[in-house]
Amino acid sequence: MNFDNELMKQGHLTRIQSTAFKIYLVKIQDKTYFCYFPKQECQNRNHINEFLKNDMQQQDEIKYLRKLNKIGSQSFYAFESYKEYTLLSELKQLKEQLILKIFQDLLVALFTIHQKGLLGRCFNVHNILIVENQYSVMMEYGFYPDLEYEVPELIYNQTYNEKIDIFLLGRVIFYLMVGNDLPKYNMKNLNEVSSDINLSIAQTNYSESLKKLVIQMLTIDVNKRIDYLQLFSKFKNNQFYSIQEQFYKQNSLKIITQKIIEKREKKSNINLDESTAFEIQQTSNFTKMIKDQQIKTSQNLLSDKSTIDSSQIDSLNLISFDPPESEDYTNYKSLNQDQIISKVNYQPQTQTLSKTKYDTEEIIINNSSFENDTLLSVLPFLNSDRPQDQQIWNKIYFYLYRFSLMTKLIEELQSHLKQCNKYLIVIAIYGMKKAQLILKREYQISLEQCKNLYSIPTQEWERFTLLSAEYKRMIGKIKFDIDVDQRVLLQKDYIQLQKILDQNKNEGFLKDLYKFIENYLNDNKEKNNFDDIKRSYRYILTNTLSFFETQDDNNYPYVRLLIMMCILINRICDVQSIPSHFKTICKFLNINQIYSIVQIEQFFKKATKQEYIELFEELKLCYFSG
């Protein structure tokens, strides 16, 4: 131990942060190392010592992780140092291409430790280095250190899972974009912090694709947070992508780490009970880019911290949907907007159904990890992989899926903002977001009043609402989501809408459209009845549909289908309505009936353009044939 003390005296304490170690720059046998000395408070915690060996294992295969040197003793660990390096925390508001390069480096680093059954878990901008102005190196990760930051799921759910690394990586990228760290979460400020984070990202000058991706990574609801497959697909141009894709498809990371997390946190101070592909320039260009932004080198690690502010102007034009291969699109027929406005409220004969008989037998639901993951990535407000009372939850899932359909359309519309009728798309996006918020409020009230919207026998429903903790938790999460949506709608979306309207106020078409929807767009009172706004909402969507009918693009049948489904949003997933439509999906999947939203998701992902058209025509015929 005296030898260790002498080494620390001879060395320099770096500003690389760790909750478990003091990290010194020490010269041993004419070579300099980063030496990790366990902090005193960690030395007597025997229950976590078993994690130390795996955390400190040698990582020679890639350059993005610290390199262990065997010169260390039992009381400290020595890692290779670098001639020139800087802490990531000394870089702010970088150019987008540089952020993307750092982003990709860290993804490769995380993938490597994930393969070994570890999590990043404790990395941040204060323990990641930029080496020789070329690449990033993660200097802290694993299960031995205590968590440095409480991710939101620890606040509201008292636990975390493998998606903690997605949030922490989003936190790193947020810092590089905004120049500040994320605020600390607590139960009293969840709503405010989430809204402020989204607004801070939205106010930067980076591409919409990057902003959208980081917001998805920082989503408070861990089940709505982007998953690893989706995240890695944004960076397909790295040499490890095919291996990464195969690894995360197997969902083995979740299985491997679940028990380790429970074991690690059992005696700790933690109360434990789901954008497009980016293109990154060649690495050789980054030396100049970094030098141009005056990155400070290794000498500054031992001195006072300074910050660098520099402007960025890079922007990537990226589209989020990969259109299917398709047949000729010549049989598509236009849908008259007056027909929709007048007929959509009419209950067609095929919809005159007796109350659906509640099937007391087990509903045939595939319990595969694929279905669980699909449900969790698509549905809002869920906490667990598979709650009890699956029959009841399956019907609730269909109602929740309405919000997912609306989100799908909003995302598609956002990807078309560069079309000539930009103001129409902006109006449609705002109209969709506002209607989604009102529909959520309406549904929240139904949940709080325990209304049985699902044709479930009374006694079964009363027992469920009385005993289901998941149901009560969902109500609370919907309330939170509504509050965040309302703030963003008024503080960001409404301001953007007014700016676009002012720029196009002399357009003749806009004048004609605006007189029918002015009250809807400008009335910022909190409404909770969809019937109050449905005519204006549908008027906006039918005009948007007409716009896409005049365009020719492989992706547009998918967009038109989403528009049609959102026009019918208050009945498209009603449990009594489902038997009378989605026949196209049944035919596509070779099944007799739709019993899970996963089947609809499979159709969206695998159908051709012609099959999108067929489902569009099916819904059109079902509701507007008169």
Tab-separated table of C-alpha atoms in Angstrom, residues 138-578:
chain	number	residue	atom	x	y	z
A	138	MET	CA	-14.454	4.975	-23.005
A	139	MET	CA	-12.499	4.951	-19.733
A	140	GLU	CA	-15.241	3.925	-17.284
A	141	TYR	CA	-17.957	1.273	-17.543
A	142	GLY	CA	-19.218	-1.925	-15.956
A	143	PHE	CA	-20.967	-3.058	-12.773
A	144	TYR	CA	-18.319	-2.307	-10.143
A	145	PRO	CA	-18.739	1.490	-9.871
A	146	ASP	CA	-21.879	2.970	-8.353
A	147	LEU	CA	-24.263	4.668	-10.740
A	148	GLU	CA	-23.193	8.253	-11.307
A	149	TYR	CA	-26.559	9.400	-12.697
A	150	GLU	CA	-30.096	8.315	-11.867
A	151	VAL	CA	-31.884	7.600	-15.119
A	152	PRO	CA	-35.609	8.433	-15.003
A	153	GLU	CA	-36.780	4.815	-14.696
A	154	LEU	CA	-34.961	4.660	-11.362
A	155	ILE	CA	-37.153	7.533	-10.195
A	156	TYR	CA	-40.547	6.215	-11.232
A	157	ASN	CA	-39.937	2.457	-11.376
A	158	GLN	CA	-37.082	1.908	-8.864
A	159	THR	CA	-35.162	-0.229	-11.339
A	160	TYR	CA	-33.342	-0.119	-14.647
A	161	ASN	CA	-32.507	-2.512	-17.456
A	162	GLU	CA	-30.140	-2.801	-20.409
A	163	LYS	CA	-31.622	0.347	-21.985
A	164	ILE	CA	-29.801	2.455	-19.408
A	165	ASP	CA	-26.895	2.645	-21.873
A	166	ILE	CA	-29.121	4.125	-24.568
A	167	PHE	CA	-30.195	6.906	-22.211
A	168	LEU	CA	-26.634	7.566	-21.015
A	169	LEU	CA	-25.365	7.734	-24.587
A	170	GLY	CA	-28.178	10.166	-25.362
A	171	ARG	CA	-27.007	12.196	-22.385
A	172	VAL	CA	-23.480	12.368	-23.850
A	173	ILE	CA	-24.743	13.484	-27.261
A	174	PHE	CA	-27.079	16.020	-25.607
A	175	TYR	CA	-24.060	17.593	-23.903
A	176	LEU	CA	-22.167	17.842	-27.192
A	177	MET	CA	-25.178	19.462	-28.891
A	178	VAL	CA	-26.441	21.786	-26.165
A	179	GLY	CA	-23.315	22.424	-24.113
A	180	ASN	CA	-24.868	21.498	-20.768
A	181	ASP	CA	-25.456	18.294	-18.855
A	182	LEU	CA	-28.948	16.923	-18.306
A	183	PRO	CA	-30.674	18.145	-15.161
A	184	LYS	CA	-31.170	15.724	-12.280
A	185	TYR	CA	-34.537	14.000	-12.170
A	186	ASN	CA	-36.775	13.609	-9.149
A	187	MET	CA	-40.437	12.745	-8.686
A	188	LYS	CA	-41.431	16.415	-8.530
A	189	ASN	CA	-39.714	17.580	-11.705
A	190	LEU	CA	-40.097	14.689	-14.192
A	191	ASN	CA	-42.564	16.628	-16.330
A	192	GLU	CA	-40.615	19.861	-16.309
A	193	VAL	CA	-37.220	18.287	-16.979
A	194	SER	CA	-38.465	16.172	-19.879
A	195	SER	CA	-40.083	19.171	-21.539
A	196	ASP	CA	-37.013	21.354	-21.007
A	197	ILE	CA	-34.728	18.702	-22.497
A	198	ASN	CA	-36.857	18.364	-25.622
A	199	LEU	CA	-37.055	22.123	-26.044
A	200	SER	CA	-33.290	22.508	-25.590
A	201	ILE	CA	-32.679	19.948	-28.319
A	202	ALA	CA	-35.287	21.494	-30.609
A	203	GLN	CA	-33.659	24.920	-30.335
A	204	THR	CA	-30.279	23.719	-31.661
A	205	ASN	CA	-29.317	24.050	-35.328
A	206	TYR	CA	-28.574	20.382	-35.938
A	207	SER	CA	-30.446	18.219	-38.421
A	208	GLU	CA	-33.961	17.141	-37.539
A	209	SER	CA	-32.850	13.506	-37.807
A	210	LEU	CA	-30.194	13.911	-35.119
A	211	LYS	CA	-32.501	15.907	-32.846
A	212	LYS	CA	-35.259	13.352	-33.216
A	213	LEU	CA	-32.889	10.465	-32.488
A	214	VAL	CA	-31.516	12.013	-29.290
A	215	ILE	CA	-35.039	12.789	-28.060
A	216	GLN	CA	-35.924	9.126	-28.650
A	217	MET	CA	-32.862	8.050	-26.665
A	218	LEU	CA	-33.776	10.345	-23.760
A	219	THR	CA	-37.407	9.286	-23.595
A	220	ILE	CA	-38.406	8.896	-19.959
A	221	ASP	CA	-40.602	5.861	-20.581
A	222	VAL	CA	-38.045	3.070	-20.942
A	223	ASN	CA	-40.463	1.039	-23.065
A	224	LYS	CA	-40.929	3.875	-25.561
A	225	ARG	CA	-37.203	4.548	-25.677
A	226	ILE	CA	-35.547	3.554	-28.944
A	227	ASP	CA	-34.051	0.050	-28.811
A	228	TYR	CA	-30.594	-1.149	-29.801
A	229	LEU	CA	-31.596	-2.577	-33.177
A	230	GLN	CA	-33.181	0.716	-34.180
A	231	LEU	CA	-30.263	2.712	-32.816
A	232	PHE	CA	-27.518	0.730	-34.519
A	233	SER	CA	-29.441	0.779	-37.808
A	234	LYS	CA	-28.775	4.531	-37.966
A	235	PHE	CA	-25.054	3.781	-38.340
A	236	LYS	CA	-24.973	0.916	-40.801
A	237	ASN	CA	-21.784	2.083	-42.451
A	238	ASN	CA	-19.495	0.668	-39.758
A	239	GLN	CA	-17.661	-2.618	-40.281
A	240	PHE	CA	-19.324	-4.317	-37.308
A	241	TYR	CA	-22.945	-3.653	-38.269
A	242	SER	CA	-23.924	-7.144	-39.456
A	243	ILE	CA	-22.547	-8.658	-36.237
A	244	GLN	CA	-24.227	-5.973	-34.144
A	245	GLU	CA	-27.556	-6.559	-35.841
A	246	GLN	CA	-27.392	-10.303	-35.229
A	247	PHE	CA	-26.411	-9.836	-31.576
A	248	TYR	CA	-29.202	-7.432	-30.681
A	249	LYS	CA	-31.810	-9.403	-32.614
A	250	GLN	CA	-31.245	-12.284	-30.201
A	251	ASN	CA	-32.182	-10.068	-27.238
A	252	SER	CA	-29.450	-11.814	-25.256
A	253	LEU	CA	-28.230	-8.609	-23.594
A	254	LYS	CA	-31.475	-8.260	-21.663
A	255	ILE	CA	-31.410	-11.900	-20.590
A	256	ILE	CA	-27.755	-11.806	-19.524
A	257	THR	CA	-27.857	-8.543	-17.588
A	258	GLN	CA	-31.225	-8.807	-15.825
A	259	LYS	CA	-30.017	-11.049	-12.997
A	260	ILE	CA	-26.667	-9.271	-12.785
A	261	ILE	CA	-28.445	-5.935	-12.270
A	262	GLU	CA	-30.609	-7.419	-9.514
A	263	LYS	CA	-27.573	-8.918	-7.803
A	264	ARG	CA	-25.438	-5.778	-8.148
A	265	GLU	CA	-28.015	-3.353	-6.817
A	266	LYS	CA	-29.433	-5.576	-4.073
A	267	LYS	CA	-27.201	-4.076	-1.396
A	268	SER	CA	-26.447	-0.740	-2.986
A	269	ASN	CA	-27.908	2.658	-2.234
A	270	ILE	CA	-30.440	2.177	-5.046
A	271	ASN	CA	-33.862	1.103	-3.823
A	272	LEU	CA	-34.577	-1.792	-6.162
A	273	ASP	CA	-37.684	-3.828	-5.765
A	274	GLU	CA	-37.777	2.067	-28.940
A	275	SER	CA	-34.716	8.544	-37.920
A	276	THR	CA	-32.639	7.077	-40.747
A	277	ALA	CA	-29.124	5.901	-41.488
A	278	PHE	CA	-26.361	8.461	-41.131
A	279	GLU	CA	-23.421	8.869	-43.472
A	280	ILE	CA	-20.125	9.769	-41.834
A	281	GLN	CA	-17.105	11.140	-43.638
A	282	GLN	CA	-13.749	9.361	-43.639
A	283	THR	CA	-11.875	9.425	-40.325
A	284	SER	CA	-8.913	11.231	-41.872
A	285	ASN	CA	-10.954	14.409	-42.093
A	286	PHE	CA	-11.525	14.594	-38.364
A	287	THR	CA	-8.065	15.711	-37.349
A	288	LYS	CA	-8.564	19.016	-39.140
A	289	MET	CA	-12.163	19.339	-37.929
A	290	ILE	CA	-11.146	18.879	-34.313
A	291	LYS	CA	-8.138	21.191	-34.586
A	292	ASP	CA	-10.320	23.824	-36.200
A	293	GLN	CA	-12.501	23.738	-33.111
A	294	GLN	CA	-9.483	24.211	-30.843
A	295	ILE	CA	-9.690	21.026	-28.847
A	296	LYS	CA	-7.418	21.151	-25.829
A	297	THR	CA	-4.847	18.390	-25.466
A	298	SER	CA	-3.758	16.115	-22.637
A	299	GLN	CA	-1.928	18.781	-20.647
A	300	ASN	CA	-5.268	20.414	-19.891
A	301	LEU	CA	-6.504	17.298	-18.112
A	302	LEU	CA	-4.287	18.240	-15.215
A	303	SER	CA	-5.347	21.872	-15.053
A	304	ASP	CA	-8.480	23.934	-14.714
A	305	LYS	CA	-11.357	23.072	-17.031
A	306	SER	CA	-12.159	25.357	-19.896
A	307	THR	CA	-14.930	25.206	-22.450
A	308	ILE	CA	-15.072	25.746	-26.178
A	309	ASP	CA	-18.041	27.186	-28.001
A	310	SER	CA	-18.174	26.940	-31.752
A	311	SER	CA	-20.920	27.186	-34.283
A	312	GLN	CA	-22.104	24.284	-36.357
A	313	ILE	CA	-23.944	24.279	-39.617
A	314	ASP	CA	-23.867	20.690	-40.842
A	315	SER	CA	-27.246	19.175	-41.533
A	316	LEU	CA	-28.223	15.784	-42.901
A	317	ASN	CA	-31.267	15.335	-45.080
A	318	LEU	CA	-32.562	11.937	-43.981
A	319	ILE	CA	-35.838	10.106	-44.515
A	320	SER	CA	-37.119	7.722	-41.863
A	321	PHE	CA	-39.072	5.168	-43.892
A	322	ASP	CA	-37.678	2.551	-46.203
A	323	PRO	CA	-40.416	2.091	-48.845
A	324	PRO	CA	-41.273	-1.452	-49.925
A	325	GLU	CA	-40.625	-2.824	-53.365
A	326	SER	CA	-43.824	-2.302	-55.268
A	327	GLU	CA	-46.056	-2.985	-58.215
A	328	ASP	CA	-47.405	-0.345	-60.569
A	329	TYR	CA	-49.606	2.172	-58.832
A	330	THR	CA	-52.297	2.838	-61.418
A	331	ASN	CA	-55.474	1.568	-59.791
A	332	TYR	CA	-55.495	4.018	-56.899
A	333	LYS	CA	-58.672	6.081	-56.682
A	334	SER	CA	-58.974	9.484	-55.085
A	335	LEU	CA	-61.058	9.856	-51.955
A	336	ASN	CA	-63.310	12.902	-51.924
A	337	GLN	CA	-62.794	15.043	-48.826
A	338	ASP	CA	-66.450	16.082	-48.622
A	339	GLN	CA	-67.361	12.413	-48.561
A	340	ILE	CA	-65.066	11.871	-45.579
A	341	ILE	CA	-66.311	14.900	-43.673
A	342	SER	CA	-69.945	13.936	-44.116
A	343	LYS	CA	-69.754	10.155	-43.983
A	344	VAL	CA	-67.143	9.427	-41.363
A	345	ASN	CA	-69.657	9.897	-38.552
A	346	TYR	CA	-72.100	7.483	-40.192
A	347	GLN	CA	-72.112	3.998	-38.664
A	348	PRO	CA	-72.074	1.630	-41.656
A	349	GLN	CA	-74.210	-1.471	-41.660
A	350	THR	CA	-71.197	-3.705	-41.351
A	351	GLN	CA	-70.427	-1.994	-38.062
A	352	THR	CA	-73.799	-2.750	-36.475
A	353	LEU	CA	-72.529	-5.450	-34.193
A	354	SER	CA	-73.882	-6.897	-31.025
A	355	LYS	CA	-71.586	-6.515	-28.062
A	356	THR	CA	-68.546	-8.667	-28.483
A	357	LYS	CA	-68.825	-11.740	-26.338
A	358	TYR	CA	-66.000	-11.890	-23.852
A	359	ASP	CA	-64.039	-15.048	-24.472
A	360	THR	CA	-63.253	-16.624	-21.106
A	361	GLU	CA	-60.867	-19.055	-22.737
A	362	GLU	CA	-57.243	-18.018	-23.142
A	363	ILE	CA	-56.744	-15.734	-26.139
A	364	ILE	CA	-54.161	-17.160	-28.474
A	365	ILE	CA	-51.288	-14.746	-27.965
A	366	ASN	CA	-47.772	-15.551	-28.964
A	367	ASN	CA	-45.563	-15.083	-25.891
A	368	SER	CA	-42.350	-14.847	-27.866
A	369	SER	CA	-39.732	-12.253	-26.991
A	370	PHE	CA	-40.372	-10.762	-30.432
A	371	GLU	CA	-43.991	-10.008	-29.564
A	372	ASN	CA	-43.094	-8.680	-26.130
A	373	ASP	CA	-40.460	-6.378	-27.592
A	374	THR	CA	-42.827	-5.214	-30.321
A	375	LEU	CA	-45.528	-4.354	-27.804
A	376	LEU	CA	-43.109	-2.475	-25.597
A	377	SER	CA	-41.555	-0.519	-28.442
A	378	VAL	CA	-44.862	0.445	-30.067
A	379	LEU	CA	-47.270	0.980	-27.201
A	380	PRO	CA	-47.049	3.974	-24.900
A	381	PHE	CA	-47.415	3.863	-21.121
A	382	LEU	CA	-46.304	0.257	-20.510
A	383	ASN	CA	-43.897	-0.764	-17.756
A	384	SER	CA	-43.628	-4.540	-17.736
A	385	ASP	CA	-42.857	-7.125	-20.365
A	386	ARG	CA	-46.062	-9.062	-19.897
A	387	PRO	CA	-48.560	-8.062	-17.195
A	388	GLN	CA	-51.144	-10.405	-15.727
A	389	ASP	CA	-54.705	-10.504	-17.113
A	390	GLN	CA	-53.456	-10.808	-20.667
A	391	GLN	CA	-56.942	-11.058	-22.145
A	392	ILE	CA	-57.959	-7.705	-20.715
A	393	TRP	CA	-54.637	-6.069	-21.524
A	394	ASN	CA	-54.814	-7.277	-25.092
A	395	LYS	CA	-57.988	-5.241	-25.578
A	396	ILE	CA	-56.457	-2.224	-23.861
A	397	TYR	CA	-53.472	-2.532	-26.203
A	398	PHE	CA	-55.711	-1.859	-29.191
A	399	TYR	CA	-56.927	1.401	-27.642
A	400	LEU	CA	-53.382	2.469	-26.814
A	401	TYR	CA	-52.333	1.638	-30.355
A	402	ARG	CA	-54.358	4.585	-31.648
A	403	PHE	CA	-51.723	6.919	-30.223
A	404	SER	CA	-48.978	4.904	-31.906
A	405	LEU	CA	-50.731	5.180	-35.279
A	406	MET	CA	-50.966	8.937	-34.864
A	407	THR	CA	-47.283	9.120	-33.936
A	408	LYS	CA	-46.376	7.090	-37.025
A	409	LEU	CA	-48.207	9.577	-39.234
A	410	ILE	CA	-46.665	12.582	-37.479
A	411	GLU	CA	-43.195	11.141	-38.064
A	412	GLU	CA	-43.949	10.477	-41.725
A	413	LEU	CA	-45.280	14.006	-42.225
A	414	GLN	CA	-42.184	15.443	-40.569
A	415	SER	CA	-40.035	13.617	-43.112
A	416	HIS	CA	-41.931	15.393	-45.939
A	417	LEU	CA	-41.492	18.959	-44.695
A	418	LYS	CA	-39.368	19.877	-47.723
A	419	GLN	CA	-42.259	19.349	-50.127
A	420	CYS	CA	-43.599	22.388	-51.975
A	421	ASN	CA	-46.736	22.683	-49.822
A	422	LYS	CA	-44.728	22.944	-46.643
A	423	TYR	CA	-47.382	24.958	-44.820
A	424	LEU	CA	-49.965	22.208	-45.383
A	425	ILE	CA	-47.652	19.601	-43.845
A	426	VAL	CA	-46.896	21.873	-40.871
A	427	ILE	CA	-50.625	22.422	-40.314
A	428	ALA	CA	-51.217	18.673	-40.533
A	429	ILE	CA	-48.458	17.912	-38.015
A	430	TYR	CA	-49.799	20.480	-35.570
A	431	GLY	CA	-53.382	19.315	-36.085
A	432	MET	CA	-52.329	15.717	-35.467
A	433	LYS	CA	-50.396	16.529	-32.300
A	434	LYS	CA	-53.257	18.570	-30.910
A	435	ALA	CA	-55.831	15.877	-31.684
A	436	GLN	CA	-53.594	13.219	-30.165
A	437	LEU	CA	-53.342	15.270	-26.978
A	438	ILE	CA	-57.125	15.702	-26.787
A	439	LEU	CA	-57.688	12.000	-27.433
A	440	LYS	CA	-55.223	11.166	-24.648
A	441	ARG	CA	-57.083	13.424	-22.220
A	442	GLU	CA	-60.371	11.811	-23.183
A	443	TYR	CA	-58.911	8.347	-22.667
A	444	GLN	CA	-57.283	9.354	-19.378
A	445	ILE	CA	-60.676	10.392	-18.001
A	446	SER	CA	-62.143	7.059	-19.092
A	447	LEU	CA	-59.329	5.227	-17.326
A	448	GLU	CA	-59.709	7.224	-14.117
A	449	GLN	CA	-63.452	6.556	-14.125
A	450	CYS	CA	-62.739	2.877	-14.833
A	451	LYS	CA	-65.031	2.916	-17.852
A	452	ASN	CA	-65.355	-0.472	-19.492
A	453	LEU	CA	-64.717	0.363	-23.143
A	454	TYR	CA	-63.742	-3.171	-24.054
A	455	SER	CA	-66.921	-5.297	-23.663
A	456	ILE	CA	-65.414	-7.162	-20.718
A	457	PRO	CA	-67.853	-8.783	-18.216
A	458	THR	CA	-68.588	-6.371	-15.391
A	459	GLN	CA	-67.232	-8.492	-12.553
A	460	GLU	CA	-64.009	-9.217	-14.417
A	461	TRP	CA	-63.515	-5.547	-15.187
A	462	GLU	CA	-64.206	-4.388	-11.636
A	463	ARG	CA	-61.761	-6.949	-10.242
A	464	PHE	CA	-59.121	-5.876	-12.737
A	465	THR	CA	-59.396	-2.127	-12.075
A	466	LEU	CA	-59.362	-2.736	-8.327
A	467	LEU	CA	-56.312	-4.997	-8.216
A	468	SER	CA	-54.111	-4.143	-11.203
A	469	ALA	CA	-51.137	-2.023	-10.162
A	470	GLU	CA	-50.104	-1.846	-13.823
A	471	TYR	CA	-53.435	-0.225	-14.712
A	472	LYS	CA	-52.989	2.441	-12.033
A	473	ARG	CA	-49.404	3.030	-13.110
A	474	MET	CA	-50.524	3.484	-16.703
A	475	ILE	CA	-52.966	6.209	-15.649
A	476	GLY	CA	-50.150	8.098	-13.949
A	477	LYS	CA	-47.893	7.800	-16.984
A	478	ILE	CA	-50.604	9.068	-19.315
A	479	LYS	CA	-51.018	12.110	-17.072
A	480	PHE	CA	-47.290	12.743	-17.267
A	481	ASP	CA	-47.257	12.321	-21.052
A	482	ILE	CA	-50.152	14.747	-21.453
A	483	ASP	CA	-48.394	17.406	-19.408
A	484	VAL	CA	-45.199	17.128	-21.470
A	485	ASP	CA	-47.125	17.124	-24.766
A	486	GLN	CA	-49.084	20.218	-23.746
A	487	ARG	CA	-45.939	22.182	-22.922
A	488	VAL	CA	-44.187	21.250	-26.156
A	489	LEU	CA	-47.322	21.977	-28.185
A	490	LEU	CA	-47.645	25.526	-26.846
A	491	GLN	CA	-43.985	26.440	-26.373
A	492	LYS	CA	-42.628	24.993	-29.598
A	493	ASP	CA	-45.163	23.623	-32.083
A	494	TYR	CA	-47.644	26.498	-31.903
A	495	ILE	CA	-44.893	29.090	-32.380
A	496	GLN	CA	-43.564	27.226	-35.429
A	497	LEU	CA	-47.082	26.975	-36.842
A	498	GLN	CA	-47.690	30.720	-36.531
A	499	LYS	CA	-44.378	31.451	-38.225
A	500	ILE	CA	-45.292	29.277	-41.220
A	501	LEU	CA	-48.794	30.746	-41.432
A	502	ASP	CA	-47.403	34.286	-41.452
A	503	GLN	CA	-44.960	33.413	-44.219
A	504	ASN	CA	-47.736	31.993	-46.435
A	505	LYS	CA	-50.669	34.225	-45.477
A	506	ASN	CA	-51.187	35.393	-49.065
A	507	GLU	CA	-51.539	31.887	-50.509
A	508	GLY	CA	-55.039	31.465	-51.912
A	509	PHE	CA	-55.365	27.810	-50.958
A	510	LEU	CA	-54.248	28.515	-47.408
A	511	LYS	CA	-56.840	31.285	-47.067
A	512	ASP	CA	-59.623	28.901	-48.116
A	513	LEU	CA	-58.385	26.154	-45.820
A	514	TYR	CA	-57.704	28.411	-42.868
A	515	LYS	CA	-61.240	29.744	-42.511
A	516	PHE	CA	-62.454	26.202	-41.732
A	517	ILE	CA	-59.743	25.366	-39.189
A	518	GLU	CA	-58.767	28.722	-37.657
A	519	ASN	CA	-60.644	28.168	-34.404
A	520	TYR	CA	-59.208	24.688	-34.002
A	521	LEU	CA	-55.622	25.807	-34.544
A	522	ASN	CA	-55.765	28.879	-32.299
A	523	ASP	CA	-57.942	27.666	-29.428
A	524	ASN	CA	-55.385	26.707	-26.785
A	525	LYS	CA	-57.865	25.756	-24.092
A	526	GLU	CA	-57.399	22.267	-22.693
A	527	LYS	CA	-60.060	20.119	-24.347
A	528	ASN	CA	-60.848	16.522	-23.471
A	529	ASN	CA	-63.614	15.634	-25.932
A	530	PHE	CA	-62.552	14.436	-29.364
A	531	ASP	CA	-66.035	15.061	-30.786
A	532	ASP	CA	-65.504	18.804	-30.267
A	533	ILE	CA	-62.654	18.927	-32.772
A	534	LYS	CA	-63.096	15.924	-35.041
A	535	ARG	CA	-64.551	17.818	-38.008
A	536	SER	CA	-61.654	20.290	-38.119
A	537	TYR	CA	-59.168	17.484	-37.505
A	538	ARG	CA	-60.568	15.408	-40.359
A	539	TYR	CA	-60.780	18.416	-42.650
A	540	ILE	CA	-57.048	18.942	-42.212
A	541	LEU	CA	-56.305	15.280	-42.886
A	542	THR	CA	-58.469	15.060	-45.995
A	543	ASN	CA	-56.669	18.045	-47.493
A	544	THR	CA	-53.381	16.388	-46.593
A	545	LEU	CA	-54.590	13.194	-48.233
A	546	SER	CA	-55.414	15.137	-51.395
A	547	PHE	CA	-51.877	16.507	-51.428
A	548	PHE	CA	-50.352	13.020	-51.312
A	549	GLU	CA	-52.757	11.804	-54.007
A	550	THR	CA	-51.218	14.286	-56.449
A	551	GLN	CA	-47.670	13.084	-55.740
A	552	ASP	CA	-45.905	9.996	-57.054
A	553	ASP	CA	-43.583	8.256	-54.637
A	554	ASN	CA	-43.110	4.649	-53.553
A	555	ASN	CA	-43.639	5.673	-49.951
A	556	TYR	CA	-46.908	7.532	-50.460
A	557	PRO	CA	-49.322	4.545	-50.352
A	558	TYR	CA	-48.035	3.899	-46.825
A	559	VAL	CA	-48.553	7.556	-45.883
A	560	ARG	CA	-52.042	7.583	-47.415
A	561	LEU	CA	-52.939	4.454	-45.458
A	562	LEU	CA	-51.794	6.069	-42.215
A	563	ILE	CA	-53.855	9.168	-43.028
A	564	MET	CA	-56.942	7.033	-43.622
A	565	MET	CA	-56.421	5.145	-40.365
A	566	CYS	CA	-55.993	8.417	-38.487
A	567	ILE	CA	-59.145	9.862	-40.067
A	568	LEU	CA	-60.877	6.855	-38.487
A	569	ILE	CA	-58.797	7.080	-35.317
A	570	ASN	CA	-61.668	6.879	-32.826
A	571	ARG	CA	-62.873	3.579	-34.278
A	572	ILE	CA	-59.988	2.005	-36.166
A	573	CYS	CA	-58.906	-0.005	-33.086
A	574	ASP	CA	-62.249	-0.295	-31.335
A	575	VAL	CA	-62.644	-3.914	-30.205
A	576	GLN	CA	-66.112	-4.094	-31.751
A	577	SER	CA	-64.961	-2.637	-35.076
A	578	ILE	CA	-61.893	-4.772	-35.709
